[in-house]
XYZ file of C-alpha atoms in Angstrom:
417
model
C 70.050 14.965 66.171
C 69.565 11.374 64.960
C 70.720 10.719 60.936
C 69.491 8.754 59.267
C 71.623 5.888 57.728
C 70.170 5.890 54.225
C 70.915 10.238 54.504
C 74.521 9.357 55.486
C 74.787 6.658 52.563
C 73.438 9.476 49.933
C 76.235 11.925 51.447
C 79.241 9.370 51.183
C 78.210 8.620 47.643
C 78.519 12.683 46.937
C 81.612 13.217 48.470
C 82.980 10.025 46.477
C 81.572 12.034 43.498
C 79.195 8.841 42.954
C 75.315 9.544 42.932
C 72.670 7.010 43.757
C 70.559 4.912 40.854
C 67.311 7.216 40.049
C 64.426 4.642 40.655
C 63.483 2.860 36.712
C 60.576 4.032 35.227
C 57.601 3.189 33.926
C 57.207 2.484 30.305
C 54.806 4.202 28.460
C 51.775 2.397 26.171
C 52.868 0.830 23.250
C 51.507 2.837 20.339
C 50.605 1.216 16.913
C 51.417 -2.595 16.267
C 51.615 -3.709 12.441
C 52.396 -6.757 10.720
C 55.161 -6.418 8.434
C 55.472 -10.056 6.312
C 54.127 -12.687 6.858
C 55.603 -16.581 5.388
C 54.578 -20.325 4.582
C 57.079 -22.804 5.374
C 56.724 -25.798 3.028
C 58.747 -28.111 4.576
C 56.596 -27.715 7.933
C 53.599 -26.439 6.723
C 53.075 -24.283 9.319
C 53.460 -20.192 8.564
C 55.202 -16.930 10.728
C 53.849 -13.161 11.306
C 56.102 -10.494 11.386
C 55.230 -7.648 13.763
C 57.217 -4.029 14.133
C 56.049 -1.204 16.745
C 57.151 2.398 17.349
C 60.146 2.363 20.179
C 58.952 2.973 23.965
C 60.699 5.089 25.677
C 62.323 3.248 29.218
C 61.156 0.095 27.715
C 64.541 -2.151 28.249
C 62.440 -4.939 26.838
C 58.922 -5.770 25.261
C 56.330 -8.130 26.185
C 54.259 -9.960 23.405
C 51.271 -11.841 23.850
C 49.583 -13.747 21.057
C 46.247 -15.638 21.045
C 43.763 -17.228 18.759
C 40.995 -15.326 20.537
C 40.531 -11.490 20.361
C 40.166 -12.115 24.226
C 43.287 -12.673 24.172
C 42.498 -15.839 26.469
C 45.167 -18.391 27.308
C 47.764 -16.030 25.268
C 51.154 -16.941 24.397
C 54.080 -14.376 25.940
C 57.133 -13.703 24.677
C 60.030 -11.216 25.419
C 62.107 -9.051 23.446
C 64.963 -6.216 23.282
C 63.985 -5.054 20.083
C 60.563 -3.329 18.850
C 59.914 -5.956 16.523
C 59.317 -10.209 16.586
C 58.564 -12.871 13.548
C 56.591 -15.454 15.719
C 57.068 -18.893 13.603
C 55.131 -22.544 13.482
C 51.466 -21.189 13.024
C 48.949 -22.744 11.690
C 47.890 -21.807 8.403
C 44.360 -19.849 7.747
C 44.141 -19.397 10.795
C 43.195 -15.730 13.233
C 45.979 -14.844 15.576
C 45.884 -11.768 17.851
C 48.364 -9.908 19.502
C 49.017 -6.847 22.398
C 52.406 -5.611 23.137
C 53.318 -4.218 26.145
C 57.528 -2.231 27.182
C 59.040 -3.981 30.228
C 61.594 -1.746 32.558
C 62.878 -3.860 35.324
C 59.851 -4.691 37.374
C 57.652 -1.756 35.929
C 55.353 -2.266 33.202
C 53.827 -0.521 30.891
C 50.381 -0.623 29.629
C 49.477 -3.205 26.740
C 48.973 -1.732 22.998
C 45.553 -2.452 21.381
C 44.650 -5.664 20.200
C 45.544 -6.314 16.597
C 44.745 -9.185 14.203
C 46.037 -10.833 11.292
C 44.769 -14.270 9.345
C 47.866 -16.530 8.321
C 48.912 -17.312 4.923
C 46.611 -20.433 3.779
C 48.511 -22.003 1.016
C 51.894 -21.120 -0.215
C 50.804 -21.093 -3.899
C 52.654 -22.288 -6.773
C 56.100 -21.914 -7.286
C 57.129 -22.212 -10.904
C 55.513 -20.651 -13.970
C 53.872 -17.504 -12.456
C 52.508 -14.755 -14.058
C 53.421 -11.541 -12.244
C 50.812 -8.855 -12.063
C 50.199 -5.142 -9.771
C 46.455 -4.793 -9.726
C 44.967 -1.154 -8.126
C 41.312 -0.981 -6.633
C 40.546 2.773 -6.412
C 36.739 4.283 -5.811
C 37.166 7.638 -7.212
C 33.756 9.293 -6.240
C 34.489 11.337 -9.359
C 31.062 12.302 -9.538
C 28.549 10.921 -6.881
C 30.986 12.953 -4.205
C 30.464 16.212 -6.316
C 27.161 15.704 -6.414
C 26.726 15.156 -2.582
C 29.571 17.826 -1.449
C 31.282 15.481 0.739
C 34.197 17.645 0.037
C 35.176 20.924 -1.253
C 37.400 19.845 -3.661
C 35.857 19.001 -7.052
C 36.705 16.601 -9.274
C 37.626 18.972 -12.597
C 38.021 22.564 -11.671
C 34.658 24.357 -12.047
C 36.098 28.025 -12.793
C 39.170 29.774 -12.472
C 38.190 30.200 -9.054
C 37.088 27.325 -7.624
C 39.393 25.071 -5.420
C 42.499 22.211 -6.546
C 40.577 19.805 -8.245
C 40.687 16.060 -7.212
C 41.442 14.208 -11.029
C 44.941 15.472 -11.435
C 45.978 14.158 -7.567
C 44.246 10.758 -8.397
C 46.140 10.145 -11.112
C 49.428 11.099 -9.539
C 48.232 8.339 -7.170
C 47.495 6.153 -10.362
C 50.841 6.803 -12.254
C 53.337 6.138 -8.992
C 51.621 2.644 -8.276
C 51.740 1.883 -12.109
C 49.884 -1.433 -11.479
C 48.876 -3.797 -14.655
C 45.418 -3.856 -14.266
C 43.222 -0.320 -12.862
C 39.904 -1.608 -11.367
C 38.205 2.012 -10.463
C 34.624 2.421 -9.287
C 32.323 5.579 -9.236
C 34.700 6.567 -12.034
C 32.011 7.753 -14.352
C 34.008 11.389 -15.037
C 37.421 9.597 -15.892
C 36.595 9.599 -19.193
C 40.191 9.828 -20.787
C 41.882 6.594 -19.606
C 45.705 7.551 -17.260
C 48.370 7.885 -19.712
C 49.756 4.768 -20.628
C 46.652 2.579 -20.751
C 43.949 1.620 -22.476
C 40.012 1.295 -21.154
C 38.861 -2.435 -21.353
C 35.170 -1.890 -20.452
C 32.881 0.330 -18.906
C 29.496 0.332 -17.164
C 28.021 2.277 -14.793
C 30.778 4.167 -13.851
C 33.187 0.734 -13.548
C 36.015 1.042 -15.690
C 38.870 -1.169 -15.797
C 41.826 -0.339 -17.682
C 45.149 -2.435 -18.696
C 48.686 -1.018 -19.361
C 48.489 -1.212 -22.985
C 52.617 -1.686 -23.151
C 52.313 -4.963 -21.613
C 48.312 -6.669 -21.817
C 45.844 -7.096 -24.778
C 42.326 -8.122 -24.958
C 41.533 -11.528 -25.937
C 40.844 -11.713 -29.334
C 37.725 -12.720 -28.799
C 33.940 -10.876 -29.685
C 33.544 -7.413 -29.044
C 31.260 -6.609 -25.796
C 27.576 -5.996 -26.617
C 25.806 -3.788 -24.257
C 22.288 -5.361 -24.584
C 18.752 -3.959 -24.190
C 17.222 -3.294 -21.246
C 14.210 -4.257 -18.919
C 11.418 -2.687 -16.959
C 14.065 -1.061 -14.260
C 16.204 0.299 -17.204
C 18.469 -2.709 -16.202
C 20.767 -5.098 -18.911
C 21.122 -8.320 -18.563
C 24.186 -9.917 -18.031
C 26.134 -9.782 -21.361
C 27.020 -13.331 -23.324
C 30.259 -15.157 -21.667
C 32.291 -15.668 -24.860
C 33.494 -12.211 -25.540
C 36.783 -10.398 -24.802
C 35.265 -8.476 -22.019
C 31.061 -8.084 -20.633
C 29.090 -7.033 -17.352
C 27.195 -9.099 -14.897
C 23.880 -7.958 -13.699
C 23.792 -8.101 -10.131
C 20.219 -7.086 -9.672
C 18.438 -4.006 -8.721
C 19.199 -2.758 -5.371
C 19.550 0.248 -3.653
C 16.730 1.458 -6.429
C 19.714 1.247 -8.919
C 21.269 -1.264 -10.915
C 24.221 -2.921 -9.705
C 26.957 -4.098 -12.359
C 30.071 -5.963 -12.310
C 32.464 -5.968 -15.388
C 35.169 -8.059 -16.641
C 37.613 -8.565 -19.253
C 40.136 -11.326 -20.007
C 43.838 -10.254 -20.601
C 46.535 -11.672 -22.626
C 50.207 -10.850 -22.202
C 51.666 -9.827 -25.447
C 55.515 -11.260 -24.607
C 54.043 -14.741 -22.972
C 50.310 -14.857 -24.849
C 49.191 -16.180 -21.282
C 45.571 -15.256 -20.524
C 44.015 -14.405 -17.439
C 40.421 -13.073 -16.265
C 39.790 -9.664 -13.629
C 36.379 -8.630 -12.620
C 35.440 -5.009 -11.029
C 33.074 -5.046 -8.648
C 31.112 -2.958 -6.834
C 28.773 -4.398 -4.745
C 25.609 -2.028 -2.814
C 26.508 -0.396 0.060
C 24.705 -0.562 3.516
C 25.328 -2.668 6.775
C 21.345 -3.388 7.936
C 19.527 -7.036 6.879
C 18.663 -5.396 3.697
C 22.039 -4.604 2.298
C 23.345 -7.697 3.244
C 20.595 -10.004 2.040
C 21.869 -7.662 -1.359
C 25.113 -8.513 -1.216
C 24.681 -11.785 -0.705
C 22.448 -11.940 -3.801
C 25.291 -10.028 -5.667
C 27.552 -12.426 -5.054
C 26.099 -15.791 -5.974
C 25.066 -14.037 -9.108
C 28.168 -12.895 -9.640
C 29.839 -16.537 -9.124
C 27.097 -17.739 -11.567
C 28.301 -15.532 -14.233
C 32.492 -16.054 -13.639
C 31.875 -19.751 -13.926
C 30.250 -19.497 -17.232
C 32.705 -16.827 -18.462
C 35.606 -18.782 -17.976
C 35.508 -22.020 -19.575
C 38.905 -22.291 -19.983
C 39.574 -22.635 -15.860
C 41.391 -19.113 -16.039
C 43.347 -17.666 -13.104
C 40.928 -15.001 -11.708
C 41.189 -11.783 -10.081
C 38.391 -10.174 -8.248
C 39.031 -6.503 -7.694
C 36.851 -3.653 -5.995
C 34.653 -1.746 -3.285
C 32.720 -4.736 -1.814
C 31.160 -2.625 1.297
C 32.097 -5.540 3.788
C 34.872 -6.957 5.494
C 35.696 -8.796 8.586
C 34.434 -7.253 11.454
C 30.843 -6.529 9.378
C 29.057 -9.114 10.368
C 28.182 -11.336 8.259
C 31.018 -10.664 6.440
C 28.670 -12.605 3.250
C 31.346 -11.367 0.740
C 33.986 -12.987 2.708
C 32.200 -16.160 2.970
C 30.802 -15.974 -0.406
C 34.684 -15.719 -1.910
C 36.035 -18.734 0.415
C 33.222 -20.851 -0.400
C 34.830 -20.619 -4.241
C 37.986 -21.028 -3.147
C 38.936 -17.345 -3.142
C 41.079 -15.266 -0.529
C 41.644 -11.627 0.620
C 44.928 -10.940 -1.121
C 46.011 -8.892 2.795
C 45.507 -12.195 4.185
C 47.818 -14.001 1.711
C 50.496 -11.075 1.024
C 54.199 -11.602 2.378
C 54.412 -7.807 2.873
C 52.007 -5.207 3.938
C 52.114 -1.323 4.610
C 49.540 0.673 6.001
C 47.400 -1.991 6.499
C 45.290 -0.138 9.572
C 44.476 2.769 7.491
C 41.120 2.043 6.517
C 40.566 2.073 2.670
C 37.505 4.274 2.959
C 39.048 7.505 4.529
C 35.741 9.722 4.466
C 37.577 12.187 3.482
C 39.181 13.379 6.552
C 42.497 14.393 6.613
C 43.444 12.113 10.288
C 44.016 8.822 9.223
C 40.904 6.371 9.951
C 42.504 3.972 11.857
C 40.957 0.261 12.428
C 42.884 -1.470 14.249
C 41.479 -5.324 14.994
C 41.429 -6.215 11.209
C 41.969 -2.684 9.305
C 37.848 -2.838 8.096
C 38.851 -2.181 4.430
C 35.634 -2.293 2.354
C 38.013 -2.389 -1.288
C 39.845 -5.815 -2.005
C 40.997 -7.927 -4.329
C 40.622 -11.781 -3.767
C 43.139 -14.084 -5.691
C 42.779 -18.425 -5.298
C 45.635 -18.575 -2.896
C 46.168 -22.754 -4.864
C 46.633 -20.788 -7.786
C 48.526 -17.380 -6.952
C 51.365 -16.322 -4.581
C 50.644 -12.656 -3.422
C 53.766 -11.039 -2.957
C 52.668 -7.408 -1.644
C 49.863 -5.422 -0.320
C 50.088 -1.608 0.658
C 47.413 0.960 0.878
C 48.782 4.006 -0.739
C 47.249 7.160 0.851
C 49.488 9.278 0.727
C 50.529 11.090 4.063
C 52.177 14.211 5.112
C 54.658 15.064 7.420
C 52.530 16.342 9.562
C 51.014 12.727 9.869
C 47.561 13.835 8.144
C 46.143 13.002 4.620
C 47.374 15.612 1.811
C 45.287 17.542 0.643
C 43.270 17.541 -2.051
C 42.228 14.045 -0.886
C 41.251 12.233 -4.322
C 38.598 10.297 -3.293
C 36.924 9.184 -0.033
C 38.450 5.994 -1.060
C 42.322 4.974 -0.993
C 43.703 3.325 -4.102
C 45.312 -0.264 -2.632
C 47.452 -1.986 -4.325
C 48.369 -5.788 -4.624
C 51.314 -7.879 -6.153
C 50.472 -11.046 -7.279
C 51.581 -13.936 -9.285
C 49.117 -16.071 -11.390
C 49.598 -19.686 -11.852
């Protein structure tokens, strides 16, 4: 009998106690690919994206591809040992995309999911910044009650009924321990979180300030003012220490924004944050709404702040990227205004949508992270250090329950100028 000479090869490599090289394998999909920081480099002014991903296993080496276009036409490759790049020289403002994929000799594994992130702008100023945390945070404390979008309630009912959703909210509230608390649909919080004090409230906006640090301005106290045929008020006069803007009736409801301008006590600097919630809704209707909303809200900020004020816009806006037309968006960088996620030097979480729906698997977006809350900073004027979305998970990778709100609270770091 004929053997073979690849059979006699195997055998001399047992009996020399050698055995032959198992065939490589092929890498499995890349899971999950976030952007970690993100830089402006004055002296070029061009900016960087930092990207991380989850380890592949029999990936020796990864394969990135970038590209302006979510087609990821005429992409950019590079190659890596380690699960993680900072890709450097981009322009600034601008939409880059990006797919991952783990290399193993000449095996390849399948590409990740396309993910996208808008480069930092303008670096902001440097010197003389004012350094404040602002949290957005829809609690549903009563509409979601009302509706039984979820079996926890907000109070406990009875000694019976399930954990109420306040306490966990607040937990949320009191580990972020931002500055200024823009909260929406917050009609039942009606004792402000320990250690700060209510600035305004109006339909169910409230926006608090940690009383430690921030004072009103000593300005006139807000007037609430009468109302029209709709049971509507109209907007409140621009020279006091806080007021509301009348957005118009929509949604058969009246739609609010509220401000108030801040001084630090230490510094006596003065600044101006508005919380917004603009009507929710994604046909022609809702968006010729918000649209509407927003020059009116504009309209208002400019004659509130006289004194050119830095400006923080703060809330559930029901629109982001990937609604189209994204008329907040537009409406924010036609006054000079940016998302603070596309200006921040560090995110976390940023693919867990903000509106969670109450389900306890994470709502993951993964082109642009569709957050309907934001807060939008002038990025001439401001330097965001931070952004993180701060549902809180479990280690069994799912929302912990009671979930607060079908909202998570985000937080942003940012430094006035």
């Amino acid at each position: 009998m004929r053997i073979p000479v690849v059979g006699v090869l195997v055998g001399l490599l047992v009996l020399a106690g050698l055995q032959p090289a198992a065939a490589a394998s092929t890498p499995g999909k890349v899971g999950l690919v976030s952007f970690v920081g993100a830089n402006y480099s004055r002296t070029h002014d061009t900016t960087s994206l930092s990207l991380d991903w989850s380890d592949i296993r029999s990936a020796k080496k990864y394969q990135v591809f970038m590209s302006r276009s979510y087609s990821m036409s005429k992409a950019k490759t590079y190659t890596v040992r380690s699960s993680k790049i900072t890709v450097s020289g981009l322009s600034r403002g601008r939409d880059y995309f990006f797919q991952v994929r783990g290399i193993n000799g000449s095996k390849k594994g399948k590409k990740s999911t396309r993910v996208g992130r808008t480069t930092i702008v303008r670096p902001g100023p440097t010197k003389g910044m004012l350094a404040v945390r602002v949290m957005t945070y829809n609690l549903c404390s009563a509409v979601c009650d009302q509706k039984s979008t979820t079996r926890y309630p907000w109070v406990r009912t009875s000694a019976t009924s399930p954990t109420p959703r306040q306490p966990a909210a607040l937990e949320r509230i009191a580990a972020a321990s931002p500055d200024v608390l823009a909260t929406q649909e917050a009609g039942e919080l009606t004792t402000p979180p320990p250690g700060y004090a209510e600035a305004i409230n109006v339909s169910a906006k409230r926006l608090y300030y940690k009383a430690s640090r921030f004072d009103l301005a000593d300005k006139p106290a807000y007037e609430y003012g009468s109302k029209d045929k709709n049971g509507c008020r109209a907007t409140t006069a621009p020279d006091a220490q806080t007021g509301h803007v009348f957005l118009g009736w929509h949604a058969k409801g009246c739609r609010y924004a509220v401000w108030a301008e801040l001084v630090e006590k230490s510094t006596g600097r003065h600044f101006l944050t508005f919380d917004v919630h603009t009507v929710a809704g994604t046909n022609s209707t809702a968006v010729t709404n918000r649209r509407a909303e927003m020059n009116l809200l504009f309209a208002a900020a400019a004659q509130v702040n006289t004194a050119n004020l830095p400006v923080v816009f703060a809330g559930d806006f029901n629109s982001h990227k990937n609604r189209t037309p994204d008329v907040v968006g537009a409406a924010m960088k036609a006054h000079n205004f940016r998302d603070a996620y596309d200006l921040a030097r560090t995110v976390e979480r940023q693919h867990l949508n903000s509106y969670n729906n109450f389900k306890t698997a994470p709502v993951i977006s993964y082109k642009w992270g569709d957050h309907v809350d934001h807060v939008y900073v002038n990025p001439w004027r401001s330097r965001v250090d931070a952004w993180r979305n701060i549902v809180l998970i479990g280690a069994d990778g799912r929302l912990v329950k009671p979930i607060p709100s079908d909202h998570s609270p985000l937080v942003i770091d940012v430094r006035l100028g």
